[in-house]
PDB file of C-alpha atoms and ligand atoms in Angstrom:
ATOM      1  CA  UNK A   1    -197.665 146.748  22.885  1.00  0.00           C
ATOM      2  CA  UNK A   2    -199.292 145.092  19.865  1.00  0.00           C
ATOM      3  CA  UNK A   3    -203.041 145.350  19.569  1.00  0.00           C
ATOM      4  CA  UNK A   4    -205.195 143.088  17.383  1.00  0.00           C
ATOM      5  CA  UNK A   5    -208.893 143.893  17.206  1.00  0.00           C
ATOM      6  CA  UNK A   6    -209.916 141.621  14.343  1.00  0.00           C
ATOM      7  CA  UNK A   7    -209.516 137.849  14.124  1.00  0.00           C
ATOM      8  CA  UNK A   8    -211.529 134.658  13.690  1.00  0.00           C
ATOM      9  CA  UNK A   9    -211.729 131.226  15.321  1.00  0.00           C
ATOM     10  CA  UNK A  10    -213.545 127.961  14.575  1.00  0.00           C
ATOM     11  CA  UNK A  11    -216.615 129.552  16.184  1.00  0.00           C
ATOM     12  CA  UNK A  12    -217.008 131.059  12.694  1.00  0.00           C
ATOM     13  CA  UNK A  13    -214.621 130.577   9.773  1.00  0.00           C
ATOM     14  CA  UNK A  14    -211.149 130.555  11.346  1.00  0.00           C
ATOM     15  CA  UNK A  15    -209.097 127.365  11.540  1.00  0.00           C
ATOM     16  CA  UNK A  16    -208.010 127.522  15.217  1.00  0.00           C
ATOM     17  CA  UNK A  17    -210.124 127.024  18.328  1.00  0.00           C
ATOM     18  CA  UNK A  18    -210.623 130.255  20.331  1.00  0.00           C
ATOM     19  CA  UNK A  19    -208.038 129.314  22.999  1.00  0.00           C
ATOM     20  CA  UNK A  20    -205.508 128.490  20.268  1.00  0.00           C
ATOM     21  CA  UNK A  21    -206.083 131.844  18.561  1.00  0.00           C
ATOM     22  CA  UNK A  22    -205.337 133.545  21.889  1.00  0.00           C
ATOM     23  CA  UNK A  23    -202.210 131.464  22.499  1.00  0.00           C
ATOM     24  CA  UNK A  24    -200.978 132.191  18.985  1.00  0.00           C
ATOM     25  CA  UNK A  25    -201.665 135.912  19.387  1.00  0.00           C
ATOM     26  CA  UNK A  26    -199.708 135.866  22.648  1.00  0.00           C
ATOM     27  CA  UNK A  27    -196.809 134.122  20.916  1.00  0.00           C
ATOM     28  CA  UNK A  28    -196.957 136.828  18.225  1.00  0.00           C
ATOM     29  CA  UNK A  29    -196.567 139.532  20.901  1.00  0.00           C
ATOM     30  CA  UNK A  30    -200.166 140.733  21.023  1.00  0.00           C
ATOM     31  CA  UNK A  31    -201.009 142.278  24.408  1.00  0.00           C
ATOM     32  CA  UNK A  32    -204.594 143.355  23.705  1.00  0.00           C
ATOM     33  CA  UNK A  33    -206.825 141.088  21.654  1.00  0.00           C
ATOM     34  CA  UNK A  34    -210.443 141.083  20.527  1.00  0.00           C
ATOM     35  CA  UNK A  35    -211.867 137.940  18.945  1.00  0.00           C
ATOM     36  CA  UNK A  36    -214.348 139.023  16.269  1.00  0.00           C
ATOM     37  CA  UNK A  37    -216.057 135.966  14.871  1.00  0.00           C
ATOM     38  CA  UNK A  38    -218.751 136.426  12.238  1.00  0.00           C
ATOM     39  CA  UNK A  39    -222.222 136.775  13.756  1.00  0.00           C
ATOM     40  CA  UNK A  40    -221.518 134.770  16.918  1.00  0.00           C
ATOM     41  CA  UNK A  41    -220.228 135.198  20.478  1.00  0.00           C
ATOM     42  CA  UNK A  42    -219.636 131.455  20.886  1.00  0.00           C
ATOM     43  CA  UNK A  43    -215.836 131.707  21.119  1.00  0.00           C
ATOM     44  CA  UNK A  44    -215.635 134.531  23.646  1.00  0.00           C
ATOM     45  CA  UNK A  45    -215.753 132.594  26.939  1.00  0.00           C
ATOM     46  CA  UNK A  46    -213.039 130.167  25.881  1.00  0.00           C
ATOM     47  CA  UNK A  47    -210.898 132.979  24.471  1.00  0.00           C
ATOM     48  CA  UNK A  48    -211.269 135.165  27.570  1.00  0.00           C
ATOM     49  CA  UNK A  49    -210.323 132.305  29.890  1.00  0.00           C
ATOM     50  CA  UNK A  50    -207.228 131.592  27.782  1.00  0.00           C
ATOM     51  CA  UNK A  51    -206.268 135.276  27.752  1.00  0.00           C
ATOM     52  CA  UNK A  52    -206.600 135.470  31.538  1.00  0.00           C
ATOM     53  CA  UNK A  53    -204.283 132.476  31.955  1.00  0.00           C
ATOM     54  CA  UNK A  54    -201.704 134.224  29.766  1.00  0.00           C
ATOM     55  CA  UNK A  55    -202.101 137.646  31.384  1.00  0.00           C
ATOM     56  CA  UNK A  56    -203.295 139.227  28.140  1.00  0.00           C
ATOM     57  CA  UNK A  57    -205.953 141.915  27.900  1.00  0.00           C
ATOM     58  CA  UNK A  58    -209.044 140.644  26.104  1.00  0.00           C
ATOM     59  CA  UNK A  59    -212.064 142.534  24.799  1.00  0.00           C
ATOM     60  CA  UNK A  60    -215.337 140.979  23.658  1.00  0.00           C
ATOM     61  CA  UNK A  61    -215.732 141.408  19.919  1.00  0.00           C
ATOM     62  CA  UNK A  62    -217.979 140.413  17.046  1.00  0.00           C
ATOM     63  CA  UNK A  63    -218.132 141.052  13.281  1.00  0.00           C
ATOM     64  CA  UNK A  64    -221.731 141.409  12.190  1.00  0.00           C
ATOM     65  CA  UNK A  65    -222.974 140.942   8.614  1.00  0.00           C
ATOM     66  CA  UNK A  66    -225.440 143.497   7.324  1.00  0.00           C
ATOM     67  CA  UNK A  67    -226.755 144.999   4.129  1.00  0.00           C
ATOM     68  CA  UNK A  68    -226.105 148.460   2.763  1.00  0.00           C
ATOM     69  CA  UNK A  69    -226.306 149.823  -0.763  1.00  0.00           C
ATOM     70  CA  UNK A  70    -226.924 146.349  -2.191  1.00  0.00           C
ATOM     71  CA  UNK A  71    -223.743 144.888  -0.663  1.00  0.00           C
ATOM     72  CA  UNK A  72    -222.923 142.696   2.338  1.00  0.00           C
ATOM     73  CA  UNK A  73    -221.082 144.937   4.809  1.00  0.00           C
ATOM     74  CA  UNK A  74    -219.193 143.949   7.984  1.00  0.00           C
ATOM     75  CA  UNK A  75    -219.478 145.932  11.212  1.00  0.00           C
ATOM     76  CA  UNK A  76    -217.236 145.324  14.239  1.00  0.00           C
ATOM     77  CA  UNK A  77    -218.542 145.672  17.800  1.00  0.00           C
ATOM     78  CA  UNK A  78    -216.377 145.770  20.961  1.00  0.00           C
ATOM     79  CA  UNK A  79    -216.773 145.722  24.714  1.00  0.00           C
ATOM     80  CA  UNK A  80    -220.547 145.152  24.644  1.00  0.00           C
ATOM     81  CA  UNK A  81    -222.818 143.638  27.245  1.00  0.00           C
ATOM     82  CA  UNK A  82    -223.141 140.013  26.167  1.00  0.00           C
ATOM     83  CA  UNK A  83    -226.542 139.657  27.797  1.00  0.00           C
ATOM     84  CA  UNK A  84    -228.143 142.681  26.130  1.00  0.00           C
ATOM     85  CA  UNK A  85    -231.551 141.452  24.897  1.00  0.00           C
ATOM     86  CA  UNK A  86    -231.399 143.289  21.544  1.00  0.00           C
ATOM     87  CA  UNK A  87    -227.982 141.802  20.785  1.00  0.00           C
ATOM     88  CA  UNK A  88    -229.023 138.283  21.815  1.00  0.00           C
ATOM     89  CA  UNK A  89    -232.128 138.499  19.637  1.00  0.00           C
ATOM     90  CA  UNK A  90    -230.145 139.827  16.650  1.00  0.00           C
ATOM     91  CA  UNK A  91    -227.565 137.051  17.001  1.00  0.00           C
ATOM     92  CA  UNK A  92    -230.274 134.391  17.134  1.00  0.00           C
ATOM     93  CA  UNK A  93    -231.782 135.811  13.930  1.00  0.00           C
ATOM     94  CA  UNK A  94    -228.335 135.811  12.315  1.00  0.00           C
ATOM     95  CA  UNK A  95    -227.691 132.230  13.407  1.00  0.00           C
ATOM     96  CA  UNK A  96    -230.881 131.092  11.682  1.00  0.00           C
ATOM     97  CA  UNK A  97    -230.200 133.355   8.697  1.00  0.00           C
ATOM     98  CA  UNK A  98    -226.750 131.820   8.243  1.00  0.00           C
ATOM     99  CA  UNK A  99    -228.283 128.343   8.196  1.00  0.00           C
ATOM    100  CA  UNK A 100    -230.860 129.248   5.567  1.00  0.00           C
ATOM    101  CA  UNK A 101    -228.169 131.055   3.602  1.00  0.00           C
ATOM    102  CA  UNK A 102    -225.916 127.959   3.701  1.00  0.00           C
ATOM    103  CA  UNK A 103    -228.796 125.826   2.423  1.00  0.00           C
ATOM    104  CA  UNK A 104    -229.471 128.345  -0.336  1.00  0.00           C
ATOM    105  CA  UNK A 105    -225.794 128.452  -1.376  1.00  0.00           C
ATOM    106  CA  UNK A 106    -225.762 124.650  -1.550  1.00  0.00           C
ATOM    107  CA  UNK A 107    -228.974 124.618  -3.628  1.00  0.00           C
ATOM    108  CA  UNK A 108    -227.542 127.141  -6.060  1.00  0.00           C
ATOM    109  CA  UNK A 109    -224.259 125.248  -6.394  1.00  0.00           C
ATOM    110  CA  UNK A 110    -226.156 121.983  -6.940  1.00  0.00           C
ATOM    111  CA  UNK A 111    -228.153 123.645  -9.709  1.00  0.00           C
ATOM    112  CA  UNK A 112    -224.821 124.442 -11.404  1.00  0.00           C
ATOM    113  CA  UNK A 113    -223.659 120.831 -11.250  1.00  0.00           C
ATOM    114  CA  UNK A 114    -221.882 120.977  -7.870  1.00  0.00           C
ATOM    115  CA  UNK A 115    -223.962 118.804  -5.526  1.00  0.00           C
ATOM    116  CA  UNK A 116    -223.291 117.967  -1.867  1.00  0.00           C
ATOM    117  CA  UNK A 117    -221.878 121.362  -0.908  1.00  0.00           C
ATOM    118  CA  UNK A 118    -223.636 121.679   2.458  1.00  0.00           C
ATOM    119  CA  UNK A 119    -222.499 118.239   3.599  1.00  0.00           C
ATOM    120  CA  UNK A 120    -219.019 118.918   2.225  1.00  0.00           C
ATOM    121  CA  UNK A 121    -218.728 122.261   3.979  1.00  0.00           C
ATOM    122  CA  UNK A 122    -220.008 120.750   7.245  1.00  0.00           C
ATOM    123  CA  UNK A 123    -217.437 117.966   7.019  1.00  0.00           C
ATOM    124  CA  UNK A 124    -214.679 120.586   6.727  1.00  0.00           C
ATOM    125  CA  UNK A 125    -215.985 122.396   9.813  1.00  0.00           C
ATOM    126  CA  UNK A 126    -216.004 119.133  11.749  1.00  0.00           C
ATOM    127  CA  UNK A 127    -212.437 118.423  10.711  1.00  0.00           C
ATOM    128  CA  UNK A 128    -211.424 121.797  12.138  1.00  0.00           C
ATOM    129  CA  UNK A 129    -213.108 120.866  15.401  1.00  0.00           C
ATOM    130  CA  UNK A 130    -216.291 122.873  15.476  1.00  0.00           C
ATOM    131  CA  UNK A 131    -219.597 122.708  13.697  1.00  0.00           C
ATOM    132  CA  UNK A 132    -222.152 124.428  15.875  1.00  0.00           C
ATOM    133  CA  UNK A 133    -222.820 127.228  13.428  1.00  0.00           C
ATOM    134  CA  UNK A 134    -223.691 127.161   9.763  1.00  0.00           C
ATOM    135  CA  UNK A 135    -220.730 126.844   7.418  1.00  0.00           C
ATOM    136  CA  UNK A 136    -219.517 130.139   5.971  1.00  0.00           C
ATOM    137  CA  UNK A 137    -218.290 130.952   2.503  1.00  0.00           C
ATOM    138  CA  UNK A 138    -214.677 129.932   3.295  1.00  0.00           C
ATOM    139  CA  UNK A 139    -215.943 126.426   4.164  1.00  0.00           C
ATOM    140  CA  UNK A 140    -217.782 126.315   0.841  1.00  0.00           C
ATOM    141  CA  UNK A 141    -214.626 127.521  -0.909  1.00  0.00           C
ATOM    142  CA  UNK A 142    -212.650 124.666   0.631  1.00  0.00           C
ATOM    143  CA  UNK A 143    -215.358 122.207  -0.441  1.00  0.00           C
ATOM    144  CA  UNK A 144    -215.254 123.491  -4.045  1.00  0.00           C
ATOM    145  CA  UNK A 145    -211.476 123.120  -4.041  1.00  0.00           C
ATOM    146  CA  UNK A 146    -211.509 119.578  -2.672  1.00  0.00           C
ATOM    147  CA  UNK A 147    -214.293 118.512  -5.027  1.00  0.00           C
ATOM    148  CA  UNK A 148    -212.169 119.722  -7.935  1.00  0.00           C
ATOM    149  CA  UNK A 149    -214.592 122.427  -9.072  1.00  0.00           C
ATOM    150  CA  UNK A 150    -211.935 125.154  -8.726  1.00  0.00           C
ATOM    151  CA  UNK A 151    -208.138 125.283  -8.722  1.00  0.00           C
ATOM    152  CA  UNK A 152    -207.749 127.383  -5.567  1.00  0.00           C
ATOM    153  CA  UNK A 153    -209.713 129.315  -2.957  1.00  0.00           C
ATOM    154  CA  UNK A 154    -209.381 132.572  -4.746  1.00  0.00           C
ATOM    155  CA  UNK A 155    -210.981 131.050  -7.857  1.00  0.00           C
ATOM    156  CA  UNK A 156    -213.799 129.750  -5.637  1.00  0.00           C
ATOM    157  CA  UNK A 157    -214.560 133.330  -4.573  1.00  0.00           C
ATOM    158  CA  UNK A 158    -213.952 134.808  -8.011  1.00  0.00           C
ATOM    159  CA  UNK A 159    -216.281 132.375  -9.787  1.00  0.00           C
ATOM    160  CA  UNK A 160    -218.872 131.357  -7.236  1.00  0.00           C
ATOM    161  CA  UNK A 161    -218.787 132.907  -3.780  1.00  0.00           C
ATOM    162  CA  UNK A 162    -217.508 136.497  -3.962  1.00  0.00           C
ATOM    163  CA  UNK A 163    -219.506 139.735  -4.035  1.00  0.00           C
ATOM    164  CA  UNK A 164    -222.237 139.601  -6.675  1.00  0.00           C
ATOM    165  CA  UNK A 165    -221.692 135.884  -7.415  1.00  0.00           C
ATOM    166  CA  UNK A 166    -224.145 133.047  -6.848  1.00  0.00           C
ATOM    167  CA  UNK A 167    -222.911 132.350  -3.316  1.00  0.00           C
ATOM    168  CA  UNK A 168    -223.328 135.953  -2.209  1.00  0.00           C
ATOM    169  CA  UNK A 169    -226.830 135.455  -0.808  1.00  0.00           C
ATOM    170  CA  UNK A 170    -227.801 138.731   0.804  1.00  0.00           C
ATOM    171  CA  UNK A 171    -231.478 138.696   1.523  1.00  0.00           C
ATOM    172  CA  UNK A 172    -230.962 137.414   5.055  1.00  0.00           C
ATOM    173  CA  UNK A 173    -228.914 140.255   6.490  1.00  0.00           C
ATOM    174  CA  UNK A 174    -230.369 143.126   8.556  1.00  0.00           C
ATOM    175  CA  UNK A 175    -229.691 146.723   7.531  1.00  0.00           C
ATOM    176  CA  UNK A 176    -226.547 148.634   8.506  1.00  0.00           C
ATOM    177  CA  UNK A 177    -228.662 151.054  10.505  1.00  0.00           C
ATOM    178  CA  UNK A 178    -230.314 148.251  12.462  1.00  0.00           C
ATOM    179  CA  UNK A 179    -227.004 146.505  13.095  1.00  0.00           C
ATOM    180  CA  UNK A 180    -225.222 149.577  14.437  1.00  0.00           C
ATOM    181  CA  UNK A 181    -228.263 150.388  16.606  1.00  0.00           C
ATOM    182  CA  UNK A 182    -228.270 146.853  18.050  1.00  0.00           C
ATOM    183  CA  UNK A 183    -224.584 147.106  18.957  1.00  0.00           C
ATOM    184  CA  UNK A 184    -224.960 150.578  20.482  1.00  0.00           C
ATOM    185  CA  UNK A 185    -227.941 149.410  22.526  1.00  0.00           C
ATOM    186  CA  UNK A 186    -225.638 146.701  23.937  1.00  0.00           C
ATOM    187  CA  UNK A 187    -223.091 149.361  24.941  1.00  0.00           C
ATOM    188  CA  UNK A 188    -220.625 148.502  22.158  1.00  0.00           C
ATOM    189  CA  UNK A 189    -217.930 150.563  20.515  1.00  0.00           C
ATOM    190  CA  UNK A 190    -218.632 150.188  16.801  1.00  0.00           C
ATOM    191  CA  UNK A 191    -216.145 150.220  13.917  1.00  0.00           C
ATOM    192  CA  UNK A 192    -216.792 149.851  10.194  1.00  0.00           C
ATOM    193  CA  UNK A 193    -214.689 146.852   9.093  1.00  0.00           C
ATOM    194  CA  UNK A 194    -212.361 147.058   6.062  1.00  0.00           C
ATOM    195  CA  UNK A 195    -214.202 149.861   4.198  1.00  0.00           C
ATOM    196  CA  UNK A 196    -211.945 149.394   1.136  1.00  0.00           C
ATOM    197  CA  UNK A 197    -213.031 145.777   0.793  1.00  0.00           C
ATOM    198  CA  UNK A 198    -216.121 146.761  -1.177  1.00  0.00           C
ATOM    199  CA  UNK A 199    -216.134 147.571  -4.855  1.00  0.00           C
ATOM    200  CA  UNK A 200    -217.628 151.045  -4.309  1.00  0.00           C
ATOM    201  CA  UNK A 201    -216.877 154.364  -5.953  1.00  0.00           C
ATOM    202  CA  UNK A 202    -215.312 156.985  -3.686  1.00  0.00           C
ATOM    203  CA  UNK A 203    -218.587 158.827  -3.402  1.00  0.00           C
ATOM    204  CA  UNK A 204    -220.478 155.673  -2.475  1.00  0.00           C
ATOM    205  CA  UNK A 205    -217.852 154.874   0.178  1.00  0.00           C
ATOM    206  CA  UNK A 206    -218.237 158.356   1.634  1.00  0.00           C
ATOM    207  CA  UNK A 207    -221.987 157.864   1.725  1.00  0.00           C
ATOM    208  CA  UNK A 208    -221.459 154.557   3.542  1.00  0.00           C
ATOM    209  CA  UNK A 209    -219.280 156.290   6.129  1.00  0.00           C
ATOM    210  CA  UNK A 210    -221.709 159.150   6.696  1.00  0.00           C
ATOM    211  CA  UNK A 211    -224.690 156.778   7.051  1.00  0.00           C
ATOM    212  CA  UNK A 212    -222.638 154.601   9.404  1.00  0.00           C
ATOM    213  CA  UNK A 213    -222.011 157.673  11.581  1.00  0.00           C
ATOM    214  CA  UNK A 214    -225.662 158.711  11.422  1.00  0.00           C
ATOM    215  CA  UNK A 215    -226.567 155.218  12.666  1.00  0.00           C
ATOM    216  CA  UNK A 216    -224.222 155.609  15.668  1.00  0.00           C
ATOM    217  CA  UNK A 217    -220.893 154.245  14.359  1.00  0.00           C
ATOM    218  CA  UNK A 218    -217.776 155.623  16.070  1.00  0.00           C
ATOM    219  CA  UNK A 219    -214.692 154.224  14.318  1.00  0.00           C
ATOM    220  CA  UNK A 220    -213.224 153.125  11.004  1.00  0.00           C
ATOM    221  CA  UNK A 221    -211.015 150.084  10.631  1.00  0.00           C
ATOM    222  CA  UNK A 222    -208.200 152.101   9.083  1.00  0.00           C
ATOM    223  CA  UNK A 223    -205.785 149.172   9.066  1.00  0.00           C
ATOM    224  CA  UNK A 224    -206.815 145.636   8.080  1.00  0.00           C
ATOM    225  CA  UNK A 225    -203.838 143.277   7.944  1.00  0.00           C
ATOM    226  CA  UNK A 226    -201.590 143.766   4.951  1.00  0.00           C
ATOM    227  CA  UNK A 227    -203.934 145.875   2.846  1.00  0.00           C
ATOM    228  CA  UNK A 228    -201.973 148.228   0.553  1.00  0.00           C
ATOM    229  CA  UNK A 229    -200.531 151.356   2.203  1.00  0.00           C
ATOM    230  CA  UNK A 230    -202.448 153.495  -0.296  1.00  0.00           C
ATOM    231  CA  UNK A 231    -205.709 152.113   1.168  1.00  0.00           C
ATOM    232  CA  UNK A 232    -204.576 152.847   4.723  1.00  0.00           C
ATOM    233  CA  UNK A 233    -203.839 156.407   3.594  1.00  0.00           C
ATOM    234  CA  UNK A 234    -207.259 156.873   2.017  1.00  0.00           C
ATOM    235  CA  UNK A 235    -209.014 155.494   5.098  1.00  0.00           C
ATOM    236  CA  UNK A 236    -206.948 157.728   7.377  1.00  0.00           C
ATOM    237  CA  UNK A 237    -208.139 160.716   5.334  1.00  0.00           C
ATOM    238  CA  UNK A 238    -211.751 159.595   5.811  1.00  0.00           C
ATOM    239  CA  UNK A 239    -211.261 159.070   9.562  1.00  0.00           C
ATOM    240  CA  UNK A 240    -209.806 162.589   9.923  1.00  0.00           C
ATOM    241  CA  UNK A 241    -212.418 164.232   7.798  1.00  0.00           C
ATOM    242  CA  UNK A 242    -215.341 162.580   9.610  1.00  0.00           C
ATOM    243  CA  UNK A 243    -213.717 162.796  13.055  1.00  0.00           C
ATOM    244  CA  UNK A 244    -213.828 159.039  13.586  1.00  0.00           C
ATOM    245  CA  UNK A 245    -211.744 156.911  15.926  1.00  0.00           C
ATOM    246  CA  UNK A 246    -209.451 154.345  14.262  1.00  0.00           C
ATOM    247  CA  UNK A 247    -209.343 150.577  14.775  1.00  0.00           C
ATOM    248  CA  UNK A 248    -206.737 148.086  13.576  1.00  0.00           C
ATOM    249  CA  UNK A 249    -206.525 144.334  13.206  1.00  0.00           C
ATOM    250  CA  UNK A 250    -205.024 141.460  11.265  1.00  0.00           C
ATOM    251  CA  UNK A 251    -208.335 139.812  10.213  1.00  0.00           C
ATOM    252  CA  UNK A 252    -206.485 136.551  10.824  1.00  0.00           C
ATOM    253  CA  UNK A 253    -208.334 133.363   9.817  1.00  0.00           C
ATOM    254  CA  UNK A 254    -205.574 130.823   9.103  1.00  0.00           C
ATOM    255  CA  UNK A 255    -201.780 130.671   8.781  1.00  0.00           C
ATOM    256  CA  UNK A 256    -200.327 131.688   5.420  1.00  0.00           C
ATOM    257  CA  UNK A 257    -203.528 133.364   4.264  1.00  0.00           C
ATOM    258  CA  UNK A 258    -203.804 137.136   4.495  1.00  0.00           C
ATOM    259  CA  UNK A 259    -202.052 138.440   7.663  1.00  0.00           C
ATOM    260  CA  UNK A 260    -200.694 136.683  10.763  1.00  0.00           C
ATOM    261  CA  UNK A 261    -202.065 137.652  14.192  1.00  0.00           C
ATOM    262  CA  UNK A 262    -200.672 141.017  15.281  1.00  0.00           C
ATOM    263  CA  UNK A 263    -199.445 141.763  11.748  1.00  0.00           C
ATOM    264  CA  UNK A 264    -200.732 144.842   9.966  1.00  0.00           C
ATOM    265  CA  UNK A 265    -199.527 148.057   8.424  1.00  0.00           C
ATOM    266  CA  UNK A 266    -198.796 150.940  10.827  1.00  0.00           C
ATOM    267  CA  UNK A 267    -201.610 153.268  11.859  1.00  0.00           C
ATOM    268  CA  UNK A 268    -200.882 156.938  11.047  1.00  0.00           C
ATOM    269  CA  UNK A 269    -199.850 158.516  14.338  1.00  0.00           C
ATOM    270  CA  UNK A 270    -202.241 161.449  14.351  1.00  0.00           C
ATOM    271  CA  UNK A 271    -205.364 159.241  14.436  1.00  0.00           C
ATOM    272  CA  UNK A 272    -207.183 158.506  17.711  1.00  0.00           C
ATOM    273  CA  UNK A 273    -207.027 154.805  18.576  1.00  0.00           C
ATOM    274  CA  UNK A 274    -210.400 153.292  19.411  1.00  0.00           C
ATOM    275  CA  UNK A 275    -208.861 150.896  21.945  1.00  0.00           C
ATOM    276  CA  UNK A 276    -207.758 153.707  24.258  1.00  0.00           C
ATOM    277  CA  UNK A 277    -211.479 154.173  24.960  1.00  0.00           C
ATOM    278  CA  UNK A 278    -212.182 150.586  25.928  1.00  0.00           C
ATOM    279  CA  UNK A 279    -211.989 151.234  29.646  1.00  0.00           C
ATOM    280  CA  UNK A 280    -214.628 154.000  29.316  1.00  0.00           C
ATOM    281  CA  UNK A 281    -218.206 153.159  28.597  1.00  0.00           C
ATOM    282  CA  UNK A 282    -219.282 154.476  25.218  1.00  0.00           C
ATOM    283  CA  UNK A 283    -221.469 157.561  25.134  1.00  0.00           C
ATOM    284  CA  UNK A 284    -225.161 156.728  25.381  1.00  0.00           C
ATOM    285  CA  UNK A 285    -226.704 155.648  22.102  1.00  0.00           C
ATOM    286  CA  UNK A 286    -228.976 158.270  20.611  1.00  0.00           C
ATOM    287  CA  UNK A 287    -232.301 156.869  19.485  1.00  0.00           C
TER     288      UNK A 287
HETATM  289  P1  AMP B   1    -219.292 134.703   5.275  1.00  0.00           P
HETATM  290  O1  AMP B   1    -219.360 135.367   6.612  1.00  0.00           O
HETATM  291  O2  AMP B   1    -219.678 133.272   5.321  1.00  0.00           O
HETATM  292  O3  AMP B   1    -220.011 135.469   4.224  1.00  0.00           O
HETATM  293  O4  AMP B   1    -217.762 134.683   4.843  1.00  0.00           O
HETATM  294  C1  AMP B   1    -217.024 135.868   4.868  1.00  0.00           C
HETATM  295  C2  AMP B   1    -215.563 135.515   4.807  1.00  0.00           C
HETATM  296  O5  AMP B   1    -215.267 134.991   3.514  1.00  0.00           O
HETATM  297  C3  AMP B   1    -214.627 136.687   4.973  1.00  0.00           C
HETATM  298  O6  AMP B   1    -214.352 136.947   6.317  1.00  0.00           O
HETATM  299  C4  AMP B   1    -213.389 136.181   4.283  1.00  0.00           C
HETATM  300  O7  AMP B   1    -212.691 135.316   5.148  1.00  0.00           O
HETATM  301  C5  AMP B   1    -213.936 135.334   3.156  1.00  0.00           C
HETATM  302  N1  AMP B   1    -214.004 136.054   1.881  1.00  0.00           N
HETATM  303  C6  AMP B   1    -214.970 136.893   1.452  1.00  0.00           C
HETATM  304  N2  AMP B   1    -214.712 137.340   0.210  1.00  0.00           N
HETATM  305  C7  AMP B   1    -213.537 136.773  -0.164  1.00  0.00           C
HETATM  306  C8  AMP B   1    -212.720 136.822  -1.334  1.00  0.00           C
HETATM  307  N3  AMP B   1    -213.089 137.543  -2.402  1.00  0.00           N
HETATM  308  N4  AMP B   1    -211.575 136.094  -1.345  1.00  0.00           N
HETATM  309  C9  AMP B   1    -211.221 135.343  -0.276  1.00  0.00           C
HETATM  310  N5  AMP B   1    -211.943 135.263   0.865  1.00  0.00           N
HETATM  311  C10 AMP B   1    -213.081 135.953   0.927  1.00  0.00           C
HETATM  312 ZN1   ZN B   2    -214.184 135.380   7.837  1.00  0.00          ZN
HETATM  313 FE1   FE B   3    -214.993 140.979   7.296  1.00  0.00          FE
HETATM  314 FE1   FE B   4    -213.101 139.351   9.503  1.00  0.00          FE
END
């Protein structure tokens, strides 16, 4: 059975509504799905209902933004208690933080001769059918493309929105330690998303992994969509060495970008899959 523990809907920066993501995953042969929108649980009820209609297993998921070592890091949480007060409070802070960040991105782009970015990004969200949450960087990228400021999305990230660029506004994110603690307090299984995504040296990446474990993290996302096999291999080595569980997912946002739902490189067979633990409750968080 195919498992996909990483994907996005219009509740954050995906292009399909939560129920449509589930239907598409089902059509792609996925039997166990977690929706992991950025910093919001807004899509989970709709997605779960759709999964139940299709007889698919569904696990609550979220991808939280946080700060570590001067970079924006993503942490995945699964199977948590949605009502946990610490998680609800953290998500409300993130919701507000994403709004002030969106305003700040728009201000910075305007100062560089690209006005109207917030309105433009909001209009794109509305076109996709949702607009409850602040626009994310992919919405800004689409705005920059349509306004003719860049030739394609990848140039939008390379010049303006990617790590270390003007649109990478970090001051609003909580720490990695805080974020993992919040998820653990809500009874989540916690995986470090796409650890090769960051432009870190090997020793800095190892430090990230050991601090993630010290904070209560339990798994590494060893496979993220179609990332190069060499990266899967290096992450598998880290998972073995640190005794971490392994998670996998497509990180699907939209068709014909990155990977399709249920599509990713194979997970090395000796690793322990995180999702086999989902029926257990995670060990108590240590405070
Ligand atoms: P946000 O949560 O608003 O910061 O947006 C994060 C999302 O932006 C990621 O999930 C990716 O979809 C996208 N993204 C981040 N960096 C890049 C990049 N360098 N190229 C393309 N997409 C990116
Ligand atoms: Zn995204
Ligand atoms: Fe991510
Ligand atoms: Fe993601």
